[in-house]
Amino acid sequence: MKTRNKTLYLDTTDRMIGGVCGGLARYFDIDPTLVRLAFVLFTTFGGGGVLAYVILWVVLEPAPPVEASAPVADIDLVEPAAPAAVDEAPPADEPLDLDEPLVGDGPLSDAEAAADREQSAQA
C-alpha cells in the first residue's frame, strides 16, 4: 500500500484571513467551511478558537506553489451547446403580419374581439 506524506500548510488559494482553515481542510480532506464553523464554535463556546488560529497562523508555513503537470485545455476547442428549441420564427425576408395576434391559436372570433373591446373600455 502506497502512503502519502502529508504536510500541514497554510492554504494560499482557499483563504479568508490567514489560510489556516483552508490548510486544515486540505490536510484532513474535508470542506473548509466545516473547519471555519468549528473555529467559530470554539471561539464562541470555549474561547480558544482565536488563540489556536493565531498560533497556527504563526507556526505554519505557506503551501509551496503547485506546478501544472498537464496543459490547460483551450476553451476555443469546446463546441458551443445547441440553442434550445424555439417556436418557429418567420423567415427574415418575409414581413411580420401585425394584424395577427401574437398569443393564442389564431385570430380572435368576433365575440372574443367584442369582449376584449368591452374590457378595454371599462378599464
N, C-alpha and C. Protein backbone atom coordinates (compact mmCIF):
# COMPACT_ATOMS: atom_id res chain seq x y z
N MET A 1 0.84 -1.17 0.00
CA MET A 1 0.00 0.00 0.00
C MET A 1 0.89 1.24 0.00
N LYS A 2 0.56 2.18 -0.87
CA LYS A 2 1.35 3.41 -1.00
C LYS A 2 0.83 4.44 -0.01
N THR A 3 1.73 4.97 0.80
CA THR A 3 1.34 6.00 1.76
C THR A 3 1.79 7.36 1.23
N ARG A 4 0.99 8.34 1.52
CA ARG A 4 1.28 9.69 1.06
C ARG A 4 1.80 10.50 2.25
N ASN A 5 2.89 11.19 2.05
CA ASN A 5 3.45 12.04 3.09
C ASN A 5 2.68 13.35 3.11
N LYS A 6 1.82 13.52 4.09
CA LYS A 6 1.01 14.73 4.18
C LYS A 6 1.71 15.74 5.09
N THR A 7 1.67 16.99 4.68
CA THR A 7 2.22 18.08 5.47
C THR A 7 1.18 19.16 5.61
N LEU A 8 1.08 19.73 6.79
CA LEU A 8 0.12 20.78 7.08
C LEU A 8 0.72 22.13 6.71
N TYR A 9 0.05 22.83 5.78
CA TYR A 9 0.49 24.14 5.33
C TYR A 9 -0.66 25.14 5.45
N LEU A 10 -0.32 26.42 5.37
CA LEU A 10 -1.33 27.45 5.17
C LEU A 10 -1.77 27.38 3.72
N ASP A 11 -3.05 27.35 3.49
CA ASP A 11 -3.55 27.29 2.12
C ASP A 11 -3.53 28.69 1.53
N THR A 12 -2.79 28.86 0.45
CA THR A 12 -2.67 30.20 -0.15
C THR A 12 -3.75 30.46 -1.19
N THR A 13 -4.53 29.42 -1.56
CA THR A 13 -5.57 29.62 -2.56
C THR A 13 -6.96 29.72 -1.94
N ASP A 14 -7.22 28.95 -0.88
CA ASP A 14 -8.53 28.95 -0.24
C ASP A 14 -8.40 29.55 1.14
N ARG A 15 -8.32 30.86 1.20
CA ARG A 15 -8.10 31.53 2.48
C ARG A 15 -9.09 32.67 2.66
N MET A 16 -9.46 32.88 3.90
CA MET A 16 -10.31 34.02 4.25
C MET A 16 -9.46 35.07 4.98
N ILE A 17 -8.70 34.62 5.97
CA ILE A 17 -7.83 35.54 6.72
C ILE A 17 -6.38 35.13 6.51
N GLY A 18 -6.00 33.99 7.10
CA GLY A 18 -4.61 33.59 7.00
C GLY A 18 -4.38 32.28 6.28
N GLY A 19 -5.43 31.55 5.96
CA GLY A 19 -5.29 30.28 5.28
C GLY A 19 -5.21 29.09 6.20
N VAL A 20 -5.41 29.31 7.51
CA VAL A 20 -5.32 28.21 8.47
C VAL A 20 -6.44 27.19 8.23
N CYS A 21 -7.67 27.65 8.14
CA CYS A 21 -8.81 26.73 7.97
C CYS A 21 -8.72 26.00 6.63
N GLY A 22 -8.32 26.71 5.58
CA GLY A 22 -8.15 26.07 4.28
C GLY A 22 -7.07 25.01 4.31
N GLY A 23 -5.97 25.29 5.02
CA GLY A 23 -4.89 24.32 5.15
C GLY A 23 -5.30 23.09 5.94
N LEU A 24 -6.04 23.31 7.05
CA LEU A 24 -6.52 22.17 7.84
C LEU A 24 -7.51 21.33 7.03
N ALA A 25 -8.35 22.00 6.28
CA ALA A 25 -9.34 21.29 5.46
C ALA A 25 -8.64 20.46 4.39
N ARG A 26 -7.62 21.01 3.77
CA ARG A 26 -6.89 20.26 2.75
C ARG A 26 -6.15 19.07 3.38
N TYR A 27 -5.59 19.28 4.56
CA TYR A 27 -4.86 18.21 5.24
C TYR A 27 -5.78 17.05 5.60
N PHE A 28 -6.97 17.37 6.14
CA PHE A 28 -7.91 16.32 6.55
C PHE A 28 -8.89 15.94 5.44
N ASP A 29 -8.77 16.58 4.28
CA ASP A 29 -9.61 16.29 3.12
C ASP A 29 -11.10 16.45 3.44
N ILE A 30 -11.43 17.63 4.01
CA ILE A 30 -12.82 17.97 4.30
C ILE A 30 -13.11 19.37 3.78
N ASP A 31 -14.36 19.77 3.85
CA ASP A 31 -14.79 21.08 3.36
C ASP A 31 -14.25 22.18 4.27
N PRO A 32 -13.63 23.23 3.71
CA PRO A 32 -13.10 24.31 4.54
C PRO A 32 -14.18 25.03 5.36
N THR A 33 -15.41 25.02 4.87
CA THR A 33 -16.49 25.67 5.61
C THR A 33 -16.71 24.98 6.95
N LEU A 34 -16.56 23.67 7.00
CA LEU A 34 -16.72 22.95 8.26
C LEU A 34 -15.63 23.33 9.25
N VAL A 35 -14.42 23.50 8.77
CA VAL A 35 -13.31 23.89 9.66
C VAL A 35 -13.54 25.31 10.17
N ARG A 36 -14.00 26.20 9.28
CA ARG A 36 -14.28 27.57 9.72
C ARG A 36 -15.39 27.59 10.76
N LEU A 37 -16.42 26.78 10.55
CA LEU A 37 -17.51 26.69 11.50
C LEU A 37 -17.02 26.17 12.85
N ALA A 38 -16.12 25.19 12.82
CA ALA A 38 -15.56 24.66 14.06
C ALA A 38 -14.78 25.74 14.82
N PHE A 39 -14.01 26.57 14.10
CA PHE A 39 -13.28 27.66 14.76
C PHE A 39 -14.24 28.67 15.37
N VAL A 40 -15.33 28.96 14.68
CA VAL A 40 -16.33 29.89 15.23
C VAL A 40 -16.96 29.31 16.49
N LEU A 41 -17.28 28.02 16.45
CA LEU A 41 -17.87 27.39 17.64
C LEU A 41 -16.88 27.35 18.81
N PHE A 42 -15.62 27.02 18.53
CA PHE A 42 -14.62 27.02 19.60
C PHE A 42 -14.45 28.42 20.18
N THR A 43 -14.48 29.42 19.35
CA THR A 43 -14.34 30.80 19.83
C THR A 43 -15.55 31.20 20.66
N THR A 44 -16.74 30.84 20.19
CA THR A 44 -17.97 31.25 20.88
C THR A 44 -18.14 30.52 22.20
N PHE A 45 -17.94 29.22 22.23
CA PHE A 45 -18.25 28.45 23.43
C PHE A 45 -17.05 28.16 24.32
N GLY A 46 -15.87 28.11 23.78
CA GLY A 46 -14.71 27.77 24.60
C GLY A 46 -13.73 28.92 24.73
N GLY A 47 -13.73 29.81 23.76
CA GLY A 47 -12.82 30.94 23.79
C GLY A 47 -11.44 30.66 23.24
N GLY A 48 -11.15 29.40 22.89
CA GLY A 48 -9.80 29.07 22.44
C GLY A 48 -9.62 29.12 20.94
N GLY A 49 -10.67 29.39 20.19
CA GLY A 49 -10.58 29.37 18.74
C GLY A 49 -9.65 30.41 18.17
N VAL A 50 -9.72 31.64 18.68
CA VAL A 50 -8.86 32.72 18.17
C VAL A 50 -7.40 32.45 18.51
N LEU A 51 -7.15 32.00 19.74
CA LEU A 51 -5.78 31.70 20.15
C LEU A 51 -5.19 30.58 19.30
N ALA A 52 -5.94 29.51 19.08
CA ALA A 52 -5.46 28.40 18.26
C ALA A 52 -5.21 28.86 16.83
N TYR A 53 -6.10 29.70 16.29
CA TYR A 53 -5.94 30.20 14.92
C TYR A 53 -4.65 31.01 14.80
N VAL A 54 -4.42 31.91 15.74
CA VAL A 54 -3.22 32.77 15.68
C VAL A 54 -1.96 31.93 15.82
N ILE A 55 -1.97 30.97 16.72
CA ILE A 55 -0.79 30.11 16.88
C ILE A 55 -0.50 29.34 15.59
N LEU A 56 -1.54 28.75 15.00
CA LEU A 56 -1.33 28.02 13.74
C LEU A 56 -0.90 28.95 12.62
N TRP A 57 -1.41 30.16 12.60
CA TRP A 57 -1.06 31.14 11.56
C TRP A 57 0.44 31.47 11.64
N VAL A 58 0.95 31.58 12.86
CA VAL A 58 2.36 31.93 13.05
C VAL A 58 3.26 30.72 12.78
N VAL A 59 2.84 29.53 13.19
CA VAL A 59 3.69 28.35 13.13
C VAL A 59 3.75 27.74 11.72
N LEU A 60 2.62 27.67 11.04
CA LEU A 60 2.58 27.00 9.74
C LEU A 60 3.21 27.85 8.65
N GLU A 61 3.80 27.19 7.69
CA GLU A 61 4.37 27.90 6.54
C GLU A 61 3.41 27.81 5.35
N PRO A 62 3.48 28.77 4.44
CA PRO A 62 2.60 28.74 3.26
C PRO A 62 2.87 27.51 2.39
N ALA A 63 1.82 27.05 1.74
CA ALA A 63 1.95 25.90 0.86
C ALA A 63 2.84 26.26 -0.33
N PRO A 64 3.68 25.33 -0.76
CA PRO A 64 4.51 25.60 -1.93
C PRO A 64 3.62 25.71 -3.17
N PRO A 65 4.03 26.52 -4.14
CA PRO A 65 3.23 26.65 -5.35
C PRO A 65 3.13 25.32 -6.09
N VAL A 66 1.96 25.07 -6.64
CA VAL A 66 1.73 23.82 -7.36
C VAL A 66 1.96 24.08 -8.84
N GLU A 67 2.81 23.24 -9.46
CA GLU A 67 3.08 23.37 -10.89
C GLU A 67 2.07 22.53 -11.65
N ALA A 68 1.58 23.07 -12.73
CA ALA A 68 0.63 22.33 -13.57
C ALA A 68 1.38 21.23 -14.31
N SER A 69 0.92 19.99 -14.18
CA SER A 69 1.60 18.88 -14.84
C SER A 69 1.05 18.63 -16.24
N ALA A 70 -0.18 19.05 -16.48
CA ALA A 70 -0.79 18.85 -17.79
C ALA A 70 -1.18 20.21 -18.35
N PRO A 71 -1.13 20.37 -19.66
CA PRO A 71 -1.52 21.66 -20.23
C PRO A 71 -3.00 21.93 -20.00
N VAL A 72 -3.32 23.19 -19.84
CA VAL A 72 -4.70 23.61 -19.63
C VAL A 72 -5.43 23.55 -20.97
N ALA A 73 -6.66 23.03 -20.95
CA ALA A 73 -7.45 22.90 -22.18
C ALA A 73 -7.80 24.29 -22.71
N ASP A 74 -7.76 24.42 -24.02
CA ASP A 74 -8.10 25.67 -24.67
C ASP A 74 -9.62 25.76 -24.77
N ILE A 75 -10.18 26.83 -24.28
CA ILE A 75 -11.64 26.99 -24.27
C ILE A 75 -12.19 27.04 -25.69
N ASP A 76 -11.44 27.55 -26.63
CA ASP A 76 -11.92 27.66 -28.00
C ASP A 76 -12.17 26.29 -28.63
N LEU A 77 -11.58 25.25 -28.08
CA LEU A 77 -11.75 23.92 -28.65
C LEU A 77 -13.09 23.30 -28.26
N VAL A 78 -13.75 23.85 -27.26
CA VAL A 78 -15.02 23.31 -26.80
C VAL A 78 -16.12 23.81 -27.73
N GLU A 79 -16.94 22.87 -28.21
CA GLU A 79 -18.04 23.24 -29.11
C GLU A 79 -19.17 23.86 -28.31
N PRO A 80 -19.79 24.92 -28.82
CA PRO A 80 -20.91 25.52 -28.10
C PRO A 80 -22.11 24.59 -28.12
N ALA A 81 -22.92 24.70 -27.07
CA ALA A 81 -24.13 23.88 -26.98
C ALA A 81 -25.15 24.36 -28.01
N ALA A 82 -25.96 23.45 -28.48
CA ALA A 82 -27.01 23.81 -29.44
C ALA A 82 -28.05 24.66 -28.74
N PRO A 83 -28.59 25.68 -29.42
CA PRO A 83 -29.60 26.52 -28.78
C PRO A 83 -30.86 25.72 -28.52
N ALA A 84 -31.59 26.15 -27.49
CA ALA A 84 -32.83 25.47 -27.14
C ALA A 84 -33.85 25.67 -28.25
N ALA A 85 -34.74 24.70 -28.40
CA ALA A 85 -35.78 24.78 -29.43
C ALA A 85 -36.70 25.96 -29.13
N VAL A 86 -37.00 26.74 -30.14
CA VAL A 86 -37.85 27.91 -30.01
C VAL A 86 -38.94 27.80 -31.06
N ASP A 87 -40.10 28.41 -30.79
CA ASP A 87 -41.15 28.42 -31.79
C ASP A 87 -40.59 28.95 -33.10
N GLU A 88 -41.12 28.42 -34.20
CA GLU A 88 -40.60 28.84 -35.50
C GLU A 88 -40.84 30.32 -35.73
N ALA A 89 -39.81 30.99 -36.12
CA ALA A 89 -39.92 32.40 -36.47
C ALA A 89 -40.07 32.51 -37.98
N PRO A 90 -40.76 33.54 -38.46
CA PRO A 90 -40.88 33.69 -39.90
C PRO A 90 -39.51 33.97 -40.51
N PRO A 91 -39.32 33.56 -41.75
CA PRO A 91 -38.04 33.85 -42.40
C PRO A 91 -37.76 35.35 -42.40
N ALA A 92 -36.50 35.69 -42.41
CA ALA A 92 -36.11 37.10 -42.30
C ALA A 92 -36.59 37.93 -43.48
N ASP A 93 -36.79 37.32 -44.65
CA ASP A 93 -37.18 38.10 -45.82
C ASP A 93 -38.69 38.34 -45.89
N GLU A 94 -39.50 37.68 -45.01
CA GLU A 94 -40.95 37.91 -45.00
C GLU A 94 -41.29 38.93 -43.93
N PRO A 95 -42.14 39.93 -44.26
CA PRO A 95 -42.52 40.91 -43.24
C PRO A 95 -43.48 40.28 -42.23
N LEU A 96 -43.48 40.80 -41.02
CA LEU A 96 -44.38 40.32 -39.98
C LEU A 96 -45.79 40.81 -40.25
N ASP A 97 -46.78 39.95 -39.99
CA ASP A 97 -48.18 40.34 -40.13
C ASP A 97 -48.62 40.87 -38.77
N LEU A 98 -48.75 42.20 -38.65
CA LEU A 98 -49.06 42.81 -37.37
C LEU A 98 -50.53 42.69 -37.01
N ASP A 99 -51.40 42.31 -37.95
CA ASP A 99 -52.81 42.13 -37.64
C ASP A 99 -53.07 40.79 -36.96
N GLU A 100 -52.16 39.87 -37.06
CA GLU A 100 -52.31 38.56 -36.45
C GLU A 100 -51.90 38.66 -34.98
N PRO A 101 -52.70 38.07 -34.06
CA PRO A 101 -52.34 38.17 -32.64
C PRO A 101 -51.04 37.41 -32.36
N LEU A 102 -50.29 37.89 -31.38
CA LEU A 102 -49.01 37.27 -31.05
C LEU A 102 -49.19 36.07 -30.13
N VAL A 103 -50.32 36.01 -29.40
CA VAL A 103 -50.56 34.94 -28.45
C VAL A 103 -51.85 34.25 -28.83
N GLY A 104 -51.94 32.96 -28.67
CA GLY A 104 -53.17 32.23 -28.91
C GLY A 104 -53.06 31.34 -30.12
N ASP A 105 -54.21 30.72 -30.45
CA ASP A 105 -54.22 29.76 -31.55
C ASP A 105 -54.42 30.41 -32.91
N GLY A 106 -54.98 31.58 -32.96
CA GLY A 106 -55.25 32.22 -34.24
C GLY A 106 -55.98 33.54 -34.01
N PRO A 107 -56.58 34.10 -35.07
CA PRO A 107 -57.28 35.37 -34.90
C PRO A 107 -58.46 35.23 -33.96
N LEU A 108 -58.81 36.34 -33.30
CA LEU A 108 -59.94 36.34 -32.36
C LEU A 108 -61.25 36.22 -33.13
N SER A 109 -62.18 35.49 -32.53
CA SER A 109 -63.52 35.45 -33.14
C SER A 109 -64.19 36.79 -32.86
N ASP A 110 -65.30 37.07 -33.57
CA ASP A 110 -65.99 38.34 -33.37
C ASP A 110 -66.44 38.51 -31.93
N ALA A 111 -66.90 37.43 -31.30
CA ALA A 111 -67.35 37.51 -29.91
C ALA A 111 -66.19 37.81 -28.98
N GLU A 112 -65.04 37.16 -29.20
CA GLU A 112 -63.86 37.41 -28.37
C GLU A 112 -63.35 38.82 -28.56
N ALA A 113 -63.38 39.31 -29.80
CA ALA A 113 -62.93 40.67 -30.07
C ALA A 113 -63.85 41.68 -29.39
N ALA A 114 -65.17 41.45 -29.43
CA ALA A 114 -66.11 42.36 -28.79
C ALA A 114 -65.90 42.35 -27.28
N ALA A 115 -65.70 41.17 -26.69
CA ALA A 115 -65.47 41.08 -25.26
C ALA A 115 -64.16 41.79 -24.87
N ASP A 116 -63.16 41.67 -25.72
CA ASP A 116 -61.88 42.33 -25.47
C ASP A 116 -62.03 43.85 -25.52
N ARG A 117 -62.78 44.34 -26.52
CA ARG A 117 -63.02 45.80 -26.62
C ARG A 117 -63.80 46.30 -25.42
N GLU A 118 -64.78 45.51 -24.97
CA GLU A 118 -65.61 45.91 -23.85
C GLU A 118 -64.77 45.98 -22.57
N GLN A 119 -63.87 45.03 -22.39
CA GLN A 119 -62.99 45.02 -21.22
C GLN A 119 -62.06 46.22 -21.25
N SER A 120 -61.54 46.55 -22.41
CA SER A 120 -60.64 47.70 -22.55
C SER A 120 -61.36 49.01 -22.26
N ALA A 121 -62.62 49.12 -22.69
CA ALA A 121 -63.40 50.33 -22.46
C ALA A 121 -63.71 50.51 -20.99
N GLN A 122 -63.93 49.43 -20.25
CA GLN A 122 -64.26 49.52 -18.83
C GLN A 122 -63.03 49.89 -18.00
N ALA A 123 -61.87 49.55 -18.47
CA ALA A 123 -60.64 49.82 -17.71
C ALA A 123 -60.22 51.23 -17.82
